[in-house]
Short mmCIF file of the C-alpha atoms (twelve columns), coordinates in Angstrom:
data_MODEL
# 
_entry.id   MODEL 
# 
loop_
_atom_site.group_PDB 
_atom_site.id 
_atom_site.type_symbol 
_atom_site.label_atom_id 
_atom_site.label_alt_id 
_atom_site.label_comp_id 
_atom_site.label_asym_id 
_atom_site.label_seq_id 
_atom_site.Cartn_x 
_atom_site.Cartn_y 
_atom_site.Cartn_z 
_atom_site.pdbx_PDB_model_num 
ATOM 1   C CA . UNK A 1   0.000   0.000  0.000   1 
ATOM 2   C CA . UNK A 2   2.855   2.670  0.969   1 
ATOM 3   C CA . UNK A 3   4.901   1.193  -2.293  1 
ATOM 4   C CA . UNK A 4   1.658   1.965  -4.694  1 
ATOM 5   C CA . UNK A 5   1.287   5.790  -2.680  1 
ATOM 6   C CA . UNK A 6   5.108   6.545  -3.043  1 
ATOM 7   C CA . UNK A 7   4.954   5.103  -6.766  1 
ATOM 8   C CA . UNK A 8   1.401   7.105  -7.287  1 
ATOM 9   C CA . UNK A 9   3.014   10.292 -5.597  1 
ATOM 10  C CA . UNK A 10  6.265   10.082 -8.032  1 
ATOM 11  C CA . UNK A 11  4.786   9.725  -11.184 1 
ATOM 12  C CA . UNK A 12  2.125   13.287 -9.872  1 
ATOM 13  C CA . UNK A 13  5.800   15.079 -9.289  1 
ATOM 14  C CA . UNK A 14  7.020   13.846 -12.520 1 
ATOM 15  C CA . UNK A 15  3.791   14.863 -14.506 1 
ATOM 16  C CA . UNK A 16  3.542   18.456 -12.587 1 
ATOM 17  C CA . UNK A 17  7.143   18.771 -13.808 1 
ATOM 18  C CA . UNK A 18  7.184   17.207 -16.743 1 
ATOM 19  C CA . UNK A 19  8.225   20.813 -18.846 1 
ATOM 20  C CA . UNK A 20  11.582  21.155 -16.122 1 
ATOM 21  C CA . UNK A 21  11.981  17.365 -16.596 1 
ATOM 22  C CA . UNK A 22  12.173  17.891 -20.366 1 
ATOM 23  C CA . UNK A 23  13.903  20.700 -20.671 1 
ATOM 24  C CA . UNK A 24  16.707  19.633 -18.276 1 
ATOM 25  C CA . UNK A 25  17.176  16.348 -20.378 1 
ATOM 26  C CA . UNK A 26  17.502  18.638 -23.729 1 
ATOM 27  C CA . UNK A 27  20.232  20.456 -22.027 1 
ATOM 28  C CA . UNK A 28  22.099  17.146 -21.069 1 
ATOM 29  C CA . UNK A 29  21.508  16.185 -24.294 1 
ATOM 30  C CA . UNK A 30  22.473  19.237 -25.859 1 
ATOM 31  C CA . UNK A 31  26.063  19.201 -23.346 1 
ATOM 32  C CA . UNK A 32  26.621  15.317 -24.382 1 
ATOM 33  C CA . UNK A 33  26.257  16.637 -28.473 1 
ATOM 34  C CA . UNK A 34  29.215  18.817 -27.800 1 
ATOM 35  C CA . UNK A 35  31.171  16.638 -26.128 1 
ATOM 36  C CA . UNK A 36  31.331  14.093 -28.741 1 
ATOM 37  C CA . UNK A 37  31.774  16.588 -31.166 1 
ATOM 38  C CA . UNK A 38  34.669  17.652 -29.335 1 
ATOM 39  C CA . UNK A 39  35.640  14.232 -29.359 1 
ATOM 40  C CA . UNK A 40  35.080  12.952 -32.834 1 
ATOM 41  C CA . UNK A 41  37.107  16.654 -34.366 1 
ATOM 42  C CA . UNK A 42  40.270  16.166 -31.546 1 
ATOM 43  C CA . UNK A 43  40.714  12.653 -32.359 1 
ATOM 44  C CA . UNK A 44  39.898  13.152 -36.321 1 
ATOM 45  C CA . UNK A 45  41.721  16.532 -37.169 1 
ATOM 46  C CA . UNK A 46  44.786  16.357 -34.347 1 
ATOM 47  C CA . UNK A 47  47.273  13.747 -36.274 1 
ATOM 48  C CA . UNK A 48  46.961  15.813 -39.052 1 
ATOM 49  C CA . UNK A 49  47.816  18.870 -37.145 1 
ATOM 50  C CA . UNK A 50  50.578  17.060 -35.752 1 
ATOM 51  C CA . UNK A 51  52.068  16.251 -39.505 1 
ATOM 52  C CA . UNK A 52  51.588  19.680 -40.411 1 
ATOM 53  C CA . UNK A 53  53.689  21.077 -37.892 1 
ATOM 54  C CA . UNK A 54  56.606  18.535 -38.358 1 
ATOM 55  C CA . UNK A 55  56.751  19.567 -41.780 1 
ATOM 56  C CA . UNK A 56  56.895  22.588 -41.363 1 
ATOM 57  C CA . UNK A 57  59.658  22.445 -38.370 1 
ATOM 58  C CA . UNK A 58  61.567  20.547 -41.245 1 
ATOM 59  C CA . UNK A 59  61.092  23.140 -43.742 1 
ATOM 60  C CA . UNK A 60  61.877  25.571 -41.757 1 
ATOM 61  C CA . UNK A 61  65.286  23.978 -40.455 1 
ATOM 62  C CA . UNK A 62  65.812  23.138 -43.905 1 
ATOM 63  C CA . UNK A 63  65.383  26.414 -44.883 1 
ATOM 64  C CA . UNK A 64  67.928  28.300 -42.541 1 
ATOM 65  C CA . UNK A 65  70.363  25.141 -43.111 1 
ATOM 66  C CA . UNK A 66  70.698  26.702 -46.998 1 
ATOM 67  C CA . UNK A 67  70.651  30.011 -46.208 1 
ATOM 68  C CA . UNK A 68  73.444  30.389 -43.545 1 
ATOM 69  C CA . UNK A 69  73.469  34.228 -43.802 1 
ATOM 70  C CA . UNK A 70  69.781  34.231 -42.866 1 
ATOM 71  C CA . UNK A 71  68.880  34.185 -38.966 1 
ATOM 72  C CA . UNK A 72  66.300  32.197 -37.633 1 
ATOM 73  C CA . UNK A 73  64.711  35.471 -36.099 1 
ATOM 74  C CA . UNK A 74  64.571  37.001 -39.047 1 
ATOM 75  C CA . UNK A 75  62.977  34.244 -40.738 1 
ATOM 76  C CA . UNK A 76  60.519  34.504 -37.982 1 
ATOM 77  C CA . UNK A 77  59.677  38.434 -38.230 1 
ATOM 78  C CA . UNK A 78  59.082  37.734 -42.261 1 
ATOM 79  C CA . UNK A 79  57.284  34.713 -41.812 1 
ATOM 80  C CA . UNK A 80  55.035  36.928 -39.061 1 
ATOM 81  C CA . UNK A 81  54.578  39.650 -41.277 1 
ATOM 82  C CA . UNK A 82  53.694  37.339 -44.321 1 
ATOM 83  C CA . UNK A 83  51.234  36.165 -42.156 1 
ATOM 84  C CA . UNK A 84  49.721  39.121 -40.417 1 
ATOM 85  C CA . UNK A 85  49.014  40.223 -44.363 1 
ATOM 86  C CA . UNK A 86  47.723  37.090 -45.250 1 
ATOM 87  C CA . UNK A 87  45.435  37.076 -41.968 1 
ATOM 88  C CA . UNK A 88  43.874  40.670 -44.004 1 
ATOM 89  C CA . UNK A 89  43.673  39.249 -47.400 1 
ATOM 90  C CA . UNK A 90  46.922  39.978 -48.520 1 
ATOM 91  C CA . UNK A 91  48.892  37.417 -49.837 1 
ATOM 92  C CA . UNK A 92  52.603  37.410 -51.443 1 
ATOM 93  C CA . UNK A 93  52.797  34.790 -53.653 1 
ATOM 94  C CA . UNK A 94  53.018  34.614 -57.168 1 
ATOM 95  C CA . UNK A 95  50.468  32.665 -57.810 1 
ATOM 96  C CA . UNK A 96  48.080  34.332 -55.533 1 
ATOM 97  C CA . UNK A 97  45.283  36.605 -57.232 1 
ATOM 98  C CA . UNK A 98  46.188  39.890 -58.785 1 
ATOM 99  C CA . UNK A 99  42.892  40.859 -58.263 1 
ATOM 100 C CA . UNK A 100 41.873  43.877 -55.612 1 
ATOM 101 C CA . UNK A 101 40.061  42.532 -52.002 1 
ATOM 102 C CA . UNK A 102 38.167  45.547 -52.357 1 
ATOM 103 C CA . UNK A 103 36.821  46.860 -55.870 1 
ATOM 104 C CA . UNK A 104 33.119  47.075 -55.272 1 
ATOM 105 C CA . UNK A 105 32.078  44.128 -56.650 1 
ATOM 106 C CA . UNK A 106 34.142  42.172 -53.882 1 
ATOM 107 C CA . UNK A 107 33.409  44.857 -51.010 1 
ATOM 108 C CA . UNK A 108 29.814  43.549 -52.854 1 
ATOM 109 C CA . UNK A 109 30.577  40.050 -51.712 1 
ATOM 110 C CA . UNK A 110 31.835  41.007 -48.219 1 
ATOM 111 C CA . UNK A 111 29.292  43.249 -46.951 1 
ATOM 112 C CA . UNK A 112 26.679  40.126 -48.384 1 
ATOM 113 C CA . UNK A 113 28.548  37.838 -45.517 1 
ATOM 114 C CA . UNK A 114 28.437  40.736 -43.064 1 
ATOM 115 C CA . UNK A 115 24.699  41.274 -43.083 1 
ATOM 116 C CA . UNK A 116 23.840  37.468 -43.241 1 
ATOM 117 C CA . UNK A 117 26.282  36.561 -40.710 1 
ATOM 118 C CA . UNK A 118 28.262  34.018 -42.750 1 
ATOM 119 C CA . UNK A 119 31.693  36.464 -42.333 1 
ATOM 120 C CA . UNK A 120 33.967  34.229 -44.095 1 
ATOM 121 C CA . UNK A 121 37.470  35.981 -42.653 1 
ATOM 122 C CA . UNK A 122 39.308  35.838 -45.561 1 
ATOM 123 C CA . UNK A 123 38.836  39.741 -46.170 1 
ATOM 124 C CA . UNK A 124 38.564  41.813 -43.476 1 
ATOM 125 C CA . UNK A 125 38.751  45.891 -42.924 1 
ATOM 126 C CA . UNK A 126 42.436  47.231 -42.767 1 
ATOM 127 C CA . UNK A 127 41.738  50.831 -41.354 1 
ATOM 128 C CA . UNK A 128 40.369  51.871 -38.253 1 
ATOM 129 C CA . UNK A 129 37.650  53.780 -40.109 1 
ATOM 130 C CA . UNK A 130 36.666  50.573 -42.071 1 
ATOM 131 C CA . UNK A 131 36.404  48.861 -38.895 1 
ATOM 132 C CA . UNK A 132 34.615  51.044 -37.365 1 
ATOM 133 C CA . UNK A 133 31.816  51.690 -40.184 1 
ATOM 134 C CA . UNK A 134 31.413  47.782 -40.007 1 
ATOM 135 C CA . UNK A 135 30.244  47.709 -37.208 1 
ATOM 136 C CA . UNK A 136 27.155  50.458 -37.345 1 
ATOM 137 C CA . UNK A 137 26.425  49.123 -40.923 1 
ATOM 138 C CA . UNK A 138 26.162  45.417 -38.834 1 
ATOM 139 C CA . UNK A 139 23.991  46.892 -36.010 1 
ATOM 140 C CA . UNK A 140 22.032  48.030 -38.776 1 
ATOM 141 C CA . UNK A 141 22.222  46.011 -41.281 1 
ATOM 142 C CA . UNK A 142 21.803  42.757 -39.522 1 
ATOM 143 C CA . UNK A 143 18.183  43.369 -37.695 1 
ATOM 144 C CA . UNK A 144 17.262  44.853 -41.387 1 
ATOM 145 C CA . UNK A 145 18.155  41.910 -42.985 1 
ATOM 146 C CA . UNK A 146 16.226  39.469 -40.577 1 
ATOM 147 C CA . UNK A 147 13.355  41.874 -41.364 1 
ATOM 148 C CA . UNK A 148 13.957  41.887 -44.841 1 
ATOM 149 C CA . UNK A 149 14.678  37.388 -44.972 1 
ATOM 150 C CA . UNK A 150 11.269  37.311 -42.567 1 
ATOM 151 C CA . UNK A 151 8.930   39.538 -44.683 1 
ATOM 152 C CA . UNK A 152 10.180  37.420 -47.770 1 
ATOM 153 C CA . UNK A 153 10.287  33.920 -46.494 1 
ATOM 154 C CA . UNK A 154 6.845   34.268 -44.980 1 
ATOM 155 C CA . UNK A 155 5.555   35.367 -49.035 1 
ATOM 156 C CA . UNK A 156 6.930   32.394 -50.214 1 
ATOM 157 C CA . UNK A 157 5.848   30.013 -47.945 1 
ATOM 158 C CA . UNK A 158 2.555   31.281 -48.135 1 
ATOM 159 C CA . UNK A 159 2.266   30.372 -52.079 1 
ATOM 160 C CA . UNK A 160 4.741   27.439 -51.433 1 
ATOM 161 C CA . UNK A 161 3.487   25.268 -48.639 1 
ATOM 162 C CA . UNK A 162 0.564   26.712 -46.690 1 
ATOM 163 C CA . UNK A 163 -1.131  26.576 -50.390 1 
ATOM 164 C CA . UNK A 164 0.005   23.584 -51.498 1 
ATOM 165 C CA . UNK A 165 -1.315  21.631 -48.516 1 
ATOM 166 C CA . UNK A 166 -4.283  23.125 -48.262 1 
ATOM 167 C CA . UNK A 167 -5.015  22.422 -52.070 1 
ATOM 168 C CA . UNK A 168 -4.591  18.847 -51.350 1 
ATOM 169 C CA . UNK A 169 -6.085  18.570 -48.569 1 
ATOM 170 C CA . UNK A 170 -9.307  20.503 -50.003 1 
ATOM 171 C CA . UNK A 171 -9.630  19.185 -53.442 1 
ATOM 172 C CA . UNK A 172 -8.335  15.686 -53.024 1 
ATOM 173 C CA . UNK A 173 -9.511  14.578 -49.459 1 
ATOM 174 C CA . UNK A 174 -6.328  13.642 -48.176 1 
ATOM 175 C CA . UNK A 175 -5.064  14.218 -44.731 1 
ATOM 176 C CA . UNK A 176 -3.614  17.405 -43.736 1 
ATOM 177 C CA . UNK A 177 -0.760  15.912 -41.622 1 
ATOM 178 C CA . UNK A 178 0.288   13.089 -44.057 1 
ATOM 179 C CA . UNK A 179 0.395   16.283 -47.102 1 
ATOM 180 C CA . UNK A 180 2.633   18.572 -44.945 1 
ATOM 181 C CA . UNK A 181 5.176   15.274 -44.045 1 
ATOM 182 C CA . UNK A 182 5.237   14.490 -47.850 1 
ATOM 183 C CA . UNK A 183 5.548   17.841 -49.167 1 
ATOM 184 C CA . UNK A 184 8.102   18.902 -46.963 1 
ATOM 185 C CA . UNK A 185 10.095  16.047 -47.517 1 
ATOM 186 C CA . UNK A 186 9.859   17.060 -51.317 1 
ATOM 187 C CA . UNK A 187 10.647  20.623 -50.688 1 
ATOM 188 C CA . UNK A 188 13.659  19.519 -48.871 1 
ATOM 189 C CA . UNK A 189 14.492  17.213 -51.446 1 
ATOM 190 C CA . UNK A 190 13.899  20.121 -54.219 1 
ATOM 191 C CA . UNK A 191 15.822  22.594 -51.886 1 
ATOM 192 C CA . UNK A 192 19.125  20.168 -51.562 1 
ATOM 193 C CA . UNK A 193 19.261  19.239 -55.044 1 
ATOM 194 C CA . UNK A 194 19.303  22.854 -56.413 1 
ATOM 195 C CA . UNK A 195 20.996  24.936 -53.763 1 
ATOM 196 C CA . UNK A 196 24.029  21.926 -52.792 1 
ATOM 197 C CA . UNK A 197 24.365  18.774 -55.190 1 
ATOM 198 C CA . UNK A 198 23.878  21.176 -58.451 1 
ATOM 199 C CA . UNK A 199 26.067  24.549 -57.034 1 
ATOM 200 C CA . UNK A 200 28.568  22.002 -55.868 1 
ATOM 201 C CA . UNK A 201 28.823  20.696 -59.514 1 
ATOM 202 C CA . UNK A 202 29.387  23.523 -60.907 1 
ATOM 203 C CA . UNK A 203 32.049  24.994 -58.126 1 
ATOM 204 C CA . UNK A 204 34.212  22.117 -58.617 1 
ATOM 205 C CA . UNK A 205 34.230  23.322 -62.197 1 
ATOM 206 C CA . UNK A 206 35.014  26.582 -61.974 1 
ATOM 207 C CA . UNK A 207 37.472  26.319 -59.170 1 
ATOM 208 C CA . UNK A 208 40.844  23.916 -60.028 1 
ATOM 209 C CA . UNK A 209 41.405  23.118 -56.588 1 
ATOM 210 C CA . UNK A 210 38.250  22.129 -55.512 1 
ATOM 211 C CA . UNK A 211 36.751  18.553 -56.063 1 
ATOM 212 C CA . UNK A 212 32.815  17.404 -55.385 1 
ATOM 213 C CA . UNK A 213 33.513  16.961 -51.945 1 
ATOM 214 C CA . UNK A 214 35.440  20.498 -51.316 1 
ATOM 215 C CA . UNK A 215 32.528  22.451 -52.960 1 
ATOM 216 C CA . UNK A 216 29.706  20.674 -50.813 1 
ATOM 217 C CA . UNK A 217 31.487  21.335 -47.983 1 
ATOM 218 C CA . UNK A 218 31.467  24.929 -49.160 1 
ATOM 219 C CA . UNK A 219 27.851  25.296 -49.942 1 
ATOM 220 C CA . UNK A 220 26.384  23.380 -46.565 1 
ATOM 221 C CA . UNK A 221 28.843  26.017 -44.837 1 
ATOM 222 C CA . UNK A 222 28.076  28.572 -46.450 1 
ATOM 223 C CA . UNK A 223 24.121  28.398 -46.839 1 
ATOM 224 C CA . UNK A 224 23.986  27.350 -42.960 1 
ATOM 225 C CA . UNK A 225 26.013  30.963 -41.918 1 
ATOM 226 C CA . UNK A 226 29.102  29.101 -40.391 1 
ATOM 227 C CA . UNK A 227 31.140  30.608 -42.955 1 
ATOM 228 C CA . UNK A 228 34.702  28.852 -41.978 1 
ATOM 229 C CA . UNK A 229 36.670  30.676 -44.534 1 
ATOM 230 C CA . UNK A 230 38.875  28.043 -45.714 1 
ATOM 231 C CA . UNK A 231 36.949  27.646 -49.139 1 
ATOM 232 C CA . UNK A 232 35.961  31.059 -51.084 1 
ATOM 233 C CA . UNK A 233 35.290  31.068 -54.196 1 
ATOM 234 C CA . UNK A 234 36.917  33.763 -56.962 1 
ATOM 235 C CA . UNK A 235 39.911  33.592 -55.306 1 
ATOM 236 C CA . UNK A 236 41.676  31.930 -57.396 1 
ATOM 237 C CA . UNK A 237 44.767  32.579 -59.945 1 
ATOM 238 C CA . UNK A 238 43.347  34.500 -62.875 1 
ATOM 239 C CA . UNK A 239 39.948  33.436 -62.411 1 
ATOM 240 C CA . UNK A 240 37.910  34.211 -65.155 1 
ATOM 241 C CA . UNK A 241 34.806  36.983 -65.233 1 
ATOM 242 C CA . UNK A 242 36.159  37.467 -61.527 1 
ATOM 243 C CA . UNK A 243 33.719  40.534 -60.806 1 
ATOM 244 C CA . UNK A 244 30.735  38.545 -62.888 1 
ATOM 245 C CA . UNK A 245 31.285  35.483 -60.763 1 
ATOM 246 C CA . UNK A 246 31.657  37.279 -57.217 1 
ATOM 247 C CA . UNK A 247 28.112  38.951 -57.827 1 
ATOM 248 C CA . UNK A 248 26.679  35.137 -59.344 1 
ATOM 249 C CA . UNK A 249 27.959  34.206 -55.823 1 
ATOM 250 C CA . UNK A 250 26.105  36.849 -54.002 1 
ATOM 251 C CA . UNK A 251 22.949  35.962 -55.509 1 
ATOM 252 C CA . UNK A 252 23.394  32.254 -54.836 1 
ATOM 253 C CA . UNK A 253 23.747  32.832 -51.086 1 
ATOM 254 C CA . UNK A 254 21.175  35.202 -50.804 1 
ATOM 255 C CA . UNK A 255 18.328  33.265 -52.721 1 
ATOM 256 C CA . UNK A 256 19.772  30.021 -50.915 1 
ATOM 257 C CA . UNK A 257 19.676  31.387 -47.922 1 
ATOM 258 C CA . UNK A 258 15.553  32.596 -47.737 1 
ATOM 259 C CA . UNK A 259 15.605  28.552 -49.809 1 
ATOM 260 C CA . UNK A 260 17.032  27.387 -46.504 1 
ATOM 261 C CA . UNK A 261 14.741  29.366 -44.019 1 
ATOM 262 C CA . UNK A 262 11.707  28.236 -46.160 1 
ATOM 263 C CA . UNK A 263 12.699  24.778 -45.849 1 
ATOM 264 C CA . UNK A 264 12.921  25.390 -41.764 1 
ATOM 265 C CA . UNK A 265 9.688   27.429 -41.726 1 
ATOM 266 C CA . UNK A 266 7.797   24.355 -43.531 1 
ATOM 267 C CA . UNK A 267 9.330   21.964 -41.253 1 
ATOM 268 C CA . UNK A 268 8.796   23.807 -37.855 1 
ATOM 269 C CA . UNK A 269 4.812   24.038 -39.411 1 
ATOM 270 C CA . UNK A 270 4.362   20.364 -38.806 1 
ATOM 271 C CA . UNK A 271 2.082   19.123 -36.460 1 
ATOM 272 C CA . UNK A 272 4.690   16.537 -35.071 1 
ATOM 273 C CA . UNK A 273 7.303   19.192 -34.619 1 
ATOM 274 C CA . UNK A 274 4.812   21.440 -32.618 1 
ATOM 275 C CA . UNK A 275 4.087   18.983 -30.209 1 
ATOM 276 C CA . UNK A 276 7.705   17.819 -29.993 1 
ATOM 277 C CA . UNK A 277 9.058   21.609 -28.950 1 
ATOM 278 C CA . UNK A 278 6.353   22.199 -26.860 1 
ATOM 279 C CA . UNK A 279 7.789   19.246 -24.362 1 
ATOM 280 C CA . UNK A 280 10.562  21.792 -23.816 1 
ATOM 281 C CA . UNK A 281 8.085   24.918 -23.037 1 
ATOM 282 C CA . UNK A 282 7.015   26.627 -20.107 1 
ATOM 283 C CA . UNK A 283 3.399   26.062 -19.210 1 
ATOM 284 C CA . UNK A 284 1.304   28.649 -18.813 1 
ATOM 285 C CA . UNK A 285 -0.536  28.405 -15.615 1 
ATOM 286 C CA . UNK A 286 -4.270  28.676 -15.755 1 
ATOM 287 C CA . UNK A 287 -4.712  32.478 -13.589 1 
ATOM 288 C CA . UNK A 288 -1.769  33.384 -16.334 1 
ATOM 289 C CA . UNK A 289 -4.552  32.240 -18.958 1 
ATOM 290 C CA . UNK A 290 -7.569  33.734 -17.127 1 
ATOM 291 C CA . UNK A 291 -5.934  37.026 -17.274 1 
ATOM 292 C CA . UNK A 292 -4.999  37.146 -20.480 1 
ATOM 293 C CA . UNK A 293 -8.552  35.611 -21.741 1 
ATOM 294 C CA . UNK A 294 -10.009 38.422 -19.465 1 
ATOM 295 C CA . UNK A 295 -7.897  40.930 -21.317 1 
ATOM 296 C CA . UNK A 296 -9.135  39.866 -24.414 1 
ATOM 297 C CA . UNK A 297 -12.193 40.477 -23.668 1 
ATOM 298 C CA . UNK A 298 -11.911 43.909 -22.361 1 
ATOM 299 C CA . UNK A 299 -9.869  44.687 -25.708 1 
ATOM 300 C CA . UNK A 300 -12.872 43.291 -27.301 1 
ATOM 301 C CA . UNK A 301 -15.429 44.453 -25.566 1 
ATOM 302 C CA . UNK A 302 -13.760 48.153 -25.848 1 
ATOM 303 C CA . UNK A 303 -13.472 47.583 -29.477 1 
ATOM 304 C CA . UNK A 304 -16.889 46.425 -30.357 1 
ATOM 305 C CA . UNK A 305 -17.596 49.735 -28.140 1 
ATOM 306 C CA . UNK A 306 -15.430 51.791 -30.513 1 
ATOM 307 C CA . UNK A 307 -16.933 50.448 -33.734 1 
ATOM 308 C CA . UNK A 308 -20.364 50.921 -32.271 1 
ATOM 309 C CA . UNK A 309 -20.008 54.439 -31.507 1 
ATOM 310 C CA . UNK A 310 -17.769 55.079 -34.676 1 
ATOM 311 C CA . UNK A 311 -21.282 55.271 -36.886 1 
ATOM 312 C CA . UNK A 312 -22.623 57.914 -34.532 1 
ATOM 313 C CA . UNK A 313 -19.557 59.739 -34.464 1 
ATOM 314 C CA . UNK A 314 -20.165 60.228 -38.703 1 
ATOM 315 C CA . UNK A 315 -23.591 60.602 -38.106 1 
ATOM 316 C CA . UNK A 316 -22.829 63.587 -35.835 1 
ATOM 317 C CA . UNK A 317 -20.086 65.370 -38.093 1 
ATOM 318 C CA . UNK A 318 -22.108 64.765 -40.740 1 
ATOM 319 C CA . UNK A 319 -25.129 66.661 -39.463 1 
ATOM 320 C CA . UNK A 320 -25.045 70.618 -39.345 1 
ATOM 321 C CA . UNK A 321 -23.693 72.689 -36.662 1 
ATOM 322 C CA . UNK A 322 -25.186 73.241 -33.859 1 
ATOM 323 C CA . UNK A 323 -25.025 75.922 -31.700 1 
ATOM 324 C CA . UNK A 324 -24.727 75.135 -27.633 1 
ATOM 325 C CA . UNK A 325 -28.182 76.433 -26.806 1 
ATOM 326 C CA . UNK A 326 -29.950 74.281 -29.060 1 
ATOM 327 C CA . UNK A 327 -27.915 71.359 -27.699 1 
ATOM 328 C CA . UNK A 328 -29.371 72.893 -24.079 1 
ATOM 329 C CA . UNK A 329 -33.028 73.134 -25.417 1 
ATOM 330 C CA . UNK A 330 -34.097 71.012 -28.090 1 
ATOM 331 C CA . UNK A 331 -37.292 72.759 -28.251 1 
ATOM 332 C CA . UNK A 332 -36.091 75.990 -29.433 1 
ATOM 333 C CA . UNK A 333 -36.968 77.832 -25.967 1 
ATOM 334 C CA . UNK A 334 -34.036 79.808 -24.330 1 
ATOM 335 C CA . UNK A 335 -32.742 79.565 -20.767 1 
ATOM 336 C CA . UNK A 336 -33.812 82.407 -19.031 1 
# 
């Protein structure tokens, strides 16, 4: 008897809780995800790291072993400068591009990654006073352009998915759920195949150093607003229709980016999805809800009042003037 009370009593807590008991597990969970990420890049990425550094130590002792008239600090304070440059988009090798960082159709390009957030890092403001204007056209900029992605992603996915669905589900009887699953699978399907597998195609085209793999990687970064920096395109030696490609770029990320954010608004519209987030939720509790519900009802009530009295308002400018004693006595008699 004290067993099934205990056991009864628990599994009350656990229910009146349930919302902490969720959202304390997604934060484990979320903890544990970067952990093994952690784990899976350190153990992945950090023999290579450790080859590239031998080699280099090698080349470097190499290096000052043929050039005896050379000092190893002065190696150092050119390598650091050569560096410092390249950090800024600068870069002193032959076979680097001749091309300007910032004509306007690559400024263009960078203020693209500023406002969406992608901020690749391989060109970067040199003065103070280009550093400084970055950052009030970003505190700008970026709010305008989530204005600008919402207004425009909420459009489309009115004419493709709300539509869609509701086309099906009107004219052919099907079920509203099953029509959002499938079509967003499709538009997902639709979205990958233009905006990755196709661009990636054609980057490792136009770019010699890039294979299938390379440009992928590129686009998923890219198009998801990590923006690593260690693949931009039109950098290249003597690329071709360099100022014609950098603003084909532009366009790509901007029209795959509002592709992307469709994608996520037609996923985060399923019915599933809703009732999966709100696990994580705070619940309102019900004098919360009686507040607001009497609240709404004031702000109706007040503006059925308003609309009601809005007819007599015209009525009354509408009719001639009157003068205050007539208002006083209807009857046409004055006050004595």
């Amino acid at each position: 008897m004290l067993q099934s009370l205990a056991g009864s009593s628990c599994v009350r807590l656990v229910e009146r809780h349930r919302s902490a008991w969720c959202f304390g597990f997604l934060v484990l969970g979320y903890l544990l995800y970067l952990v093994f990420g952690a784990v899976v890049f350190s153990s992945v990425e950090l023999p290579y790291e450790d080859l590239l550094r031998q080699e280099l130590r090698k080349l470097k002792r190499r290096f000052l072993e043929e050039h005896e008239c050379l000092s190893e600090q002065q190696l150092e304070q050119f390598l650091g400068r050569v560096l410092e440059a390249s950090n800024y988009g600068v870069s002193v090798l032959s076979n680097a591009s001749g091309n300007w960082n910032w004509d306007f159709t690559s400024a263009l390009f960078f203020a693209s990654t500023v406002l969406s957030t992608t901020g690749y890092g391989h060109t970067v403001p040199l003065s103070d006073g280009g550093k400084a204007f970055c950052i009030i056209y970003s505190v700008i900029g970026i709010p305008f352009t989530l204005l600008f992605l919402t207004a425009v992603v909420q459009r489309v996915t009115i004419h493709v998915t709300r539509r869609p669905v509701l086309y099906f589900h009107v004219r052919w009887g099907f079920s509203k759920q099953v029509v959002a699953i499938v079509h967003a699978v499709l538009l997902g399907f639709v979205t990958v195949s233009c905006f990755f597998f196709i661009p990636a195609a054609v980057f490792s085209i136009l770019e010699d150093d890039w294979n299938f793999l390379e440009s992928f990687y590129f686009c998923f970064i890219s198009l998801s607003t990590i923006g690593l920096g260690d693949y931009v395109p039109g950098e290249g030696y003597n690329q071709k229709f360099r100022e014609l490609y950098k603003i084909g770029i532009t366009c790509y990320l901007l029209l795959g980016l509002i592709a992307m954010l469709v994608v996520l608004e037609t996923f985060c519209e399923l019915h599933e999805l809703k009732k999966f987030r709100k696990m994580f939720y705070v619940k309102k509790d019900k004098d919360e809800d009686r507040v607001h519900i009497i609240e709404h009802d004031q702000l109706s009530f007040s503006s059925i009042a308003d609309q009601a009295a809005g007819p007599k308002e015209d009525r009354r400018q509408d009719e001639p003037f009157v003068g205050p004693q007539s208002l006083a006595h209807p009857d046409g008699s004055a006050g004595n």
